[in-house]
Coordinates of C-alpha atoms in Angstrom, one line a residue:
M1368 CA -4.7 13.7 -18.5
K1369 CA -8.0 15.2 -17.3
L1370 CA -8.4 12.5 -14.7
V1371 CA -5.0 13.3 -13.2
K1372 CA -5.8 17.0 -13.0
K1373 CA -9.2 16.3 -11.4
L1374 CA -7.6 14.0 -8.8
L1375 CA -4.8 16.5 -8.2
S1376 CA -7.2 19.2 -7.3
F1377 CA -7.7 17.0 -4.2
F1378 CA -4.1 18.0 -3.2
A1379 CA -4.9 21.7 -3.1
V1380 CA -8.1 21.5 -1.1
A1381 CA -7.5 23.5 2.1
F1382 CA -8.8 21.9 5.3
L1383 CA -11.0 23.8 7.6
G1384 CA -11.1 24.0 11.4
T1385 CA -13.3 22.0 13.7
A1386 CA -16.8 22.6 12.4
F1387 CA -18.1 19.4 14.0
A1388 CA -17.7 17.4 17.2
E1389 CA -14.1 16.9 18.2
T1390 CA -12.7 13.4 18.0
S1391 CA -11.3 11.9 21.3
M1392 CA -7.9 10.2 21.3
T1393 CA -9.7 6.9 22.0
D1394 CA -11.8 7.3 18.9
A1395 CA -8.8 8.5 16.9
N1396 CA -6.9 5.3 17.8
F1397 CA -9.9 3.2 16.8
L1398 CA -10.2 5.1 13.5
L1399 CA -6.5 4.7 12.7
Q1400 CA -6.8 1.0 13.4
N1401 CA -9.8 0.9 10.9
A1402 CA -7.6 2.7 8.4
E1403 CA -4.9 0.1 8.7
N1404 CA -7.4 -2.8 8.5
N1405 CA -9.0 -1.3 5.4
T1406 CA -5.7 -1.7 3.5
A1407 CA -5.6 -5.5 4.1
F1408 CA -7.7 -8.4 3.0
F1409 CA -7.6 -11.2 5.5
G1410 CA -9.5 -14.5 5.1
T1411 CA -9.3 -14.3 1.3
D1412 CA -6.9 -13.5 -1.6
F1413 CA -6.8 -10.4 -3.7
A1414 CA -6.5 -10.1 -7.5
G1415 CA -6.7 -7.0 -9.6
T1416 CA -5.7 -5.2 -12.8
Y1417 CA -3.4 -2.2 -12.4
E1418 CA -2.7 0.6 -14.8
V1419 CA 0.2 2.8 -13.8
I1420 CA 0.7 6.1 -15.7
Q1421 CA 3.9 8.1 -15.0
E1422 CA 3.8 11.8 -15.9
R1423 CA 7.1 13.7 -16.1
P1424 CA 6.7 17.5 -16.7
G1425 CA 8.0 18.4 -20.2
E1426 CA 8.7 14.7 -21.0
G1427 CA 5.2 13.2 -21.5
T1428 CA 3.8 10.1 -20.0
S1429 CA 4.6 6.3 -19.9
R1430 CA 2.2 3.5 -19.1
T1431 CA 2.7 0.1 -17.3
N1432 CA 0.0 -2.6 -17.0
A1433 CA 0.2 -5.3 -14.4
L1434 CA -1.7 -8.1 -12.6
M1435 CA -1.5 -8.0 -8.8
Y1436 CA -2.1 -10.9 -6.5
R1437 CA -2.1 -10.7 -2.7
R1438 CA -2.4 -13.3 0.1
D1439 CA -2.3 -11.0 3.1
D1440 CA -2.9 -13.8 5.6
E1441 CA 0.6 -15.1 4.7
G1442 CA 2.3 -11.8 3.7
K1443 CA 2.7 -12.9 0.1
W1444 CA 2.1 -10.9 -3.1
T1445 CA 3.0 -11.2 -6.7
I1446 CA 3.0 -8.6 -9.5
L1447 CA 3.2 -9.7 -13.1
I1448 CA 3.8 -6.9 -15.6
T1449 CA 1.8 -7.4 -18.8
G1450 CA 2.8 -4.2 -20.7
P1451 CA 4.4 -2.4 -22.4
L1452 CA 5.9 -5.1 -24.6
K1453 CA 9.5 -4.3 -23.6
D1454 CA 8.6 -5.0 -19.9
K1455 CA 6.2 -7.9 -20.4
G1456 CA 7.0 -10.8 -18.2
K1457 CA 8.9 -8.9 -15.6
G1458 CA 7.5 -9.2 -12.1
Y1459 CA 7.9 -8.8 -8.3
F1460 CA 7.4 -11.4 -5.6
Q1461 CA 7.3 -11.0 -1.8
L1462 CA 7.8 -13.9 0.6
D1463 CA 8.8 -13.7 4.3
G1464 CA 9.3 -10.0 4.1
N1465 CA 11.7 -10.2 1.2
I1466 CA 10.9 -8.7 -2.2
W1467 CA 12.4 -10.1 -5.4
F1468 CA 12.4 -8.6 -8.9
Y1469 CA 12.4 -11.0 -11.9
D1470 CA 13.7 -10.0 -15.3
P1471 CA 13.0 -12.6 -18.0
A1472 CA 15.8 -11.2 -20.2
D1473 CA 18.4 -12.9 -18.0
R1474 CA 16.1 -15.2 -16.1
R1475 CA 17.4 -13.9 -12.9
Y1476 CA 15.9 -12.6 -9.6
T1477 CA 17.4 -9.6 -7.9
F1478 CA 16.7 -8.5 -4.3
S1479 CA 14.4 -5.5 -4.0
S1480 CA 13.1 -3.4 -1.2
S1481 CA 9.8 -1.9 -0.1
R1482 CA 11.4 1.5 -0.6
D1483 CA 12.4 0.7 -4.2
R1484 CA 10.5 2.5 -7.0
F1485 CA 8.0 0.4 -9.0
Q1486 CA 9.2 0.5 -12.6
N1487 CA 10.8 3.8 -12.3
T1488 CA 7.6 5.6 -11.2
N1489 CA 6.9 7.6 -8.1
A1490 CA 5.2 4.6 -6.5
N1491 CA 7.2 2.4 -4.1
T1492 CA 6.6 -1.4 -4.1
S1493 CA 5.2 -0.9 -0.5
D1494 CA 2.3 1.1 -2.0
F1495 CA 0.8 -2.1 -3.4
A1496 CA 0.8 -3.9 0.0
P1497 CA -1.1 -3.5 3.3
Q1498 CA -0.1 -0.4 5.3
H1499 CA 0.9 -0.5 9.0
Y1500 CA -0.1 2.8 10.5
V1501 CA -0.7 1.5 14.0
R1502 CA 2.1 -1.1 14.2
D1503 CA 4.9 1.2 12.9
Y1504 CA 3.8 4.6 14.0
K1505 CA 2.6 6.6 17.0
I1506 CA 0.1 9.4 17.0
E1507 CA 1.7 12.8 17.7
T1508 CA -1.4 15.0 17.2
I1509 CA -4.9 14.7 15.9
K1510 CA -7.2 17.4 14.4
D1511 CA -10.7 17.3 13.0
V1512 CA -10.6 18.8 9.5
K1513 CA -12.7 19.1 6.3
L1514 CA -11.1 17.7 3.1
G1515 CA -13.3 18.6 0.2
A1516 CA -16.6 16.9 1.0
F1517 CA -15.1 14.6 3.6
E1518 CA -15.1 15.1 7.4
C1519 CA -11.7 13.7 8.4
V1520 CA -9.3 13.3 11.3
L1521 CA -5.8 14.5 10.4
F1522 CA -3.2 12.4 12.1
D1523 CA 0.4 13.5 12.6
L1524 CA 2.3 10.2 12.8
K1525 CA 5.9 9.5 13.8
A1526 CA 7.6 6.1 13.1
T1527 CA 8.4 3.8 16.0
A1528 CA 9.9 1.2 13.7
K1529 CA 13.2 1.6 11.9
N1530 CA 12.4 -0.2 8.6
V1531 CA 9.6 2.2 7.5
D1532 CA 9.7 4.0 4.1
Y1533 CA 9.1 7.4 5.7
P1534 CA 9.7 8.4 9.3
V1535 CA 7.0 11.1 9.5
M1536 CA 3.5 11.1 8.0
K1537 CA 0.3 13.1 7.8
L1538 CA -2.8 11.1 7.2
W1539 CA -6.3 12.2 6.4
V1540 CA -8.9 9.6 7.4
S1541 CA -12.6 10.0 6.7
K1542 CA -14.5 9.7 10.0
N1543 CA -17.5 7.8 8.6
D1544 CA -15.7 4.9 7.0
G1545 CA -12.1 4.8 8.2
L1546 CA -10.7 5.2 4.7
V1547 CA -7.5 7.1 3.9
R1548 CA -8.2 10.0 1.6
K1549 CA -4.9 11.8 1.6
K1550 CA -1.3 11.1 2.8
E1551 CA 1.9 13.2 3.0
D1552 CA 5.2 11.6 3.6
Y1553 CA 8.1 13.5 5.2
S1554 CA 11.7 13.1 6.1
L1555 CA 12.8 13.3 9.7
S1556 CA 13.9 16.9 9.2
G1557 CA 10.3 17.8 8.1
Q1558 CA 10.8 18.0 4.3
K1559 CA 7.7 16.9 2.4
L1560 CA 8.7 14.1 0.1
R1561 CA 5.4 12.7 -1.4
T1562 CA 1.7 13.5 -1.5
T1563 CA -0.9 10.8 -2.2
A1564 CA -4.6 11.4 -2.9
I1565 CA -7.2 8.6 -2.8
P1566 CA -10.6 10.4 -3.2
A1567 CA -12.6 7.4 -4.4
Y1568 CA -13.0 3.8 -3.4
Q1569 CA -14.9 0.8 -5.0
P1570 CA -16.8 -1.6 -2.9
V1571 CA -15.9 -5.3 -3.3
Q1572 CA -17.8 -8.1 -1.7
N1573 CA -15.7 -10.3 0.6
G1574 CA -18.0 -13.0 1.7
A1575 CA -20.5 -11.3 4.0
K1576 CA -18.2 -8.3 4.4
T1577 CA -17.8 -5.4 2.0
S1578 CA -14.2 -4.3 1.5
Y1579 CA -13.1 -1.1 -0.2
V1580 CA -10.4 -0.8 -2.8
P1581 CA -9.1 2.5 -4.3
V1582 CA -10.4 3.3 -7.8
N1583 CA -7.5 5.7 -8.4
M1584 CA -4.5 6.9 -6.5
V1585 CA -2.3 9.8 -7.5
I1586 CA 1.2 10.0 -6.0
Q1587 CA 3.1 13.3 -6.4
D1588 CA 6.8 13.5 -5.9
N1589 CA 7.5 16.8 -4.1
L1590 CA 11.2 16.6 -4.8
K1591 CA 11.2 15.8 -8.5
G1592 CA 9.8 18.5 -10.8
K1593 CA 10.4 21.1 -13.5
K1594 CA 9.4 24.7 -14.0
I1595 CA 7.1 24.9 -16.9
G1596 CA 6.5 28.6 -17.7
N1597 CA 6.2 30.3 -14.4
K1598 CA 4.7 27.2 -12.6
M1599 CA 6.5 24.4 -10.8
E1600 CA 5.1 21.0 -11.9
Y1601 CA 6.0 17.8 -10.1
E1602 CA 6.3 14.2 -11.3
R1603 CA 3.1 12.3 -10.7
T1604 CA 2.0 8.7 -10.9
L1605 CA -1.6 7.7 -11.4
I1606 CA -2.6 4.2 -10.4
S1607 CA -5.9 2.8 -11.5
I1608 CA -7.3 -0.5 -10.2
S1609 CA -10.0 -2.6 -11.8
N1610 CA -11.3 -6.1 -12.2
V1611 CA -10.9 -6.7 -8.5
K1612 CA -11.7 -10.1 -7.1
L1613 CA -11.5 -11.1 -3.4
E1614 CA -11.4 -14.9 -3.7
K1615 CA -9.0 -17.8 -3.4
Q1616 CA -6.2 -17.9 -5.9
S1617 CA -4.0 -20.8 -6.9
N1618 CA -1.1 -21.5 -4.5
A1619 CA 1.2 -21.6 -7.6
I1620 CA 0.7 -17.9 -8.1
F1621 CA 2.6 -17.1 -4.9
T1622 CA 5.8 -18.7 -6.0
K1623 CA 8.9 -17.7 -8.0
N1624 CA 8.1 -20.4 -10.6
Y1625 CA 4.9 -18.6 -11.5
L1626 CA 6.7 -15.6 -12.8
E1627 CA 9.2 -17.7 -14.7
M1628 CA 6.3 -19.7 -16.3
M1629 CA 4.2 -16.6 -17.2
S1630 CA 7.2 -14.7 -18.7
S1631 CA 7.7 -17.5 -21.2
K1632 CA 4.1 -17.2 -22.6

């Protein structure tokens, strides 16, 4: 798990004080809107291959492979699980804000939620969809910081919507490109729940526009862990994204029938 350890070093990087021009609140609002825009792909569909590795201290790792399809213009997405064999054919489908989980074993859909865990990992189903930093949160404070090699604005955000996964969030957004590099999720009481690192993105052509998709994401659960030796180690999920295409997909993919059809193959 060398890649996981390399990415997790990103968690431990201490940010420095303002060694460069301070960001105004006007610029911060614009940057946060860019960060939100960069999580969505409008005017096209999204398709990609996902590998999700779950690491539990003292218990080893498990791996899930999936195909992800998104049509952000219509708020639709479909996830088809392709491995391991015991989970092949399972899937998720979102339509009109509702998320459904399909299990081919009993050919039945069950209602899911954006807060639900994806295949018993530390990732939520909402982690695979567009993020709404501006729509659902207000800026409490901003600070210019250094995160590794990135000059960032650190946002302290508090939810204005009731249906968010986490009511309080810290967000590190790199100033030159509006990409989220690190995120911490908190409870209303201030307890840190999760830490997510996204140090690298891959450029993908979207017509005349270049969009950016994470290469890897590491999500660390700050509540679930085990003491190994004298060190506390937490559960972590590594998500790798490849074979990304930003182009029109078949309308049939964004239906329940698609999961039923694919699970029988």
